[in-house]
Coordinates of C-alpha atoms in Angstrom, one line a residue:
X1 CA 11.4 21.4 -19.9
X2 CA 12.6 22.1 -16.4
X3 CA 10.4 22.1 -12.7
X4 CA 7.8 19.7 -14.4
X5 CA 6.3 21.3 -17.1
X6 CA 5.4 19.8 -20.5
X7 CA 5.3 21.0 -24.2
X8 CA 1.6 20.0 -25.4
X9 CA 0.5 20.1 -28.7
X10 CA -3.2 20.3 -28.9
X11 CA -5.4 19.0 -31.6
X12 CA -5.8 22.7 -33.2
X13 CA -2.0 23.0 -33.5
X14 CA -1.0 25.3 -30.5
X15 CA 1.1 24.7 -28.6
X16 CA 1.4 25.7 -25.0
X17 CA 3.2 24.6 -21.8
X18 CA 1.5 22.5 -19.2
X19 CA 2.3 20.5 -15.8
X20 CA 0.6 18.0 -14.4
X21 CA -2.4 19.1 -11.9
X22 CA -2.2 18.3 -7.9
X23 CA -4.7 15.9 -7.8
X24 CA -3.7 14.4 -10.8
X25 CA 0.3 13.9 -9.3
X26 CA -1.8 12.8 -6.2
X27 CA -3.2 9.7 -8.6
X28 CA 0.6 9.4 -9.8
X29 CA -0.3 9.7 -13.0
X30 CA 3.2 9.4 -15.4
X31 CA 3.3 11.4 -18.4
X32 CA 5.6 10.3 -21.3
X33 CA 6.2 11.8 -24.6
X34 CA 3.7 10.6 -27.2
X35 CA 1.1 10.2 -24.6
X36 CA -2.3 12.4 -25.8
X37 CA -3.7 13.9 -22.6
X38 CA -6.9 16.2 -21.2
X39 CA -5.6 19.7 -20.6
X40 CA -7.2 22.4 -19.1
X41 CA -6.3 26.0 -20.6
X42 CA -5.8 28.7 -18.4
X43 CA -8.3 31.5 -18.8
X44 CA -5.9 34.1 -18.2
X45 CA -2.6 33.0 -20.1
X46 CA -4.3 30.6 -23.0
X47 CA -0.5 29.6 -23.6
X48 CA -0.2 27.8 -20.4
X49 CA -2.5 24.9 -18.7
X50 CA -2.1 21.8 -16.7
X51 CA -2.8 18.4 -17.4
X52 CA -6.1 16.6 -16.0
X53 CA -5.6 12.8 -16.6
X54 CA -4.3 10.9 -19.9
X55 CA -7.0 10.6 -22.5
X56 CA -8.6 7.2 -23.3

């Protein structure tokens, strides 16, 4: 997907679109596909979110 953002799959089956978060990116955290990550949903838009840190 284009600018950054990601396709995540979350463990309930929705999917919605995510990028990483600034202090994340500060951390320069690398996001592949496969990886399972911590994503906060946005309140307003529960289709988009951004990515917190990969999950252990």
């Amino acid at each position: 997907m284009p600018n950054a953002l990601y396709r995540v799959e979350l463990e309930t089956g929705h999917r919605i679109v995510a990028h990483v978060a600034p202090a994340a990116r500060l951390r320069f955290l690398r996001v592949i596909p496969g990886d399972r990550v911590r994503v906060e949903v946005s309140k307003l838009d529960p289709g988009r979110g951004r990515i917190v840190r990969k999950a252990e």
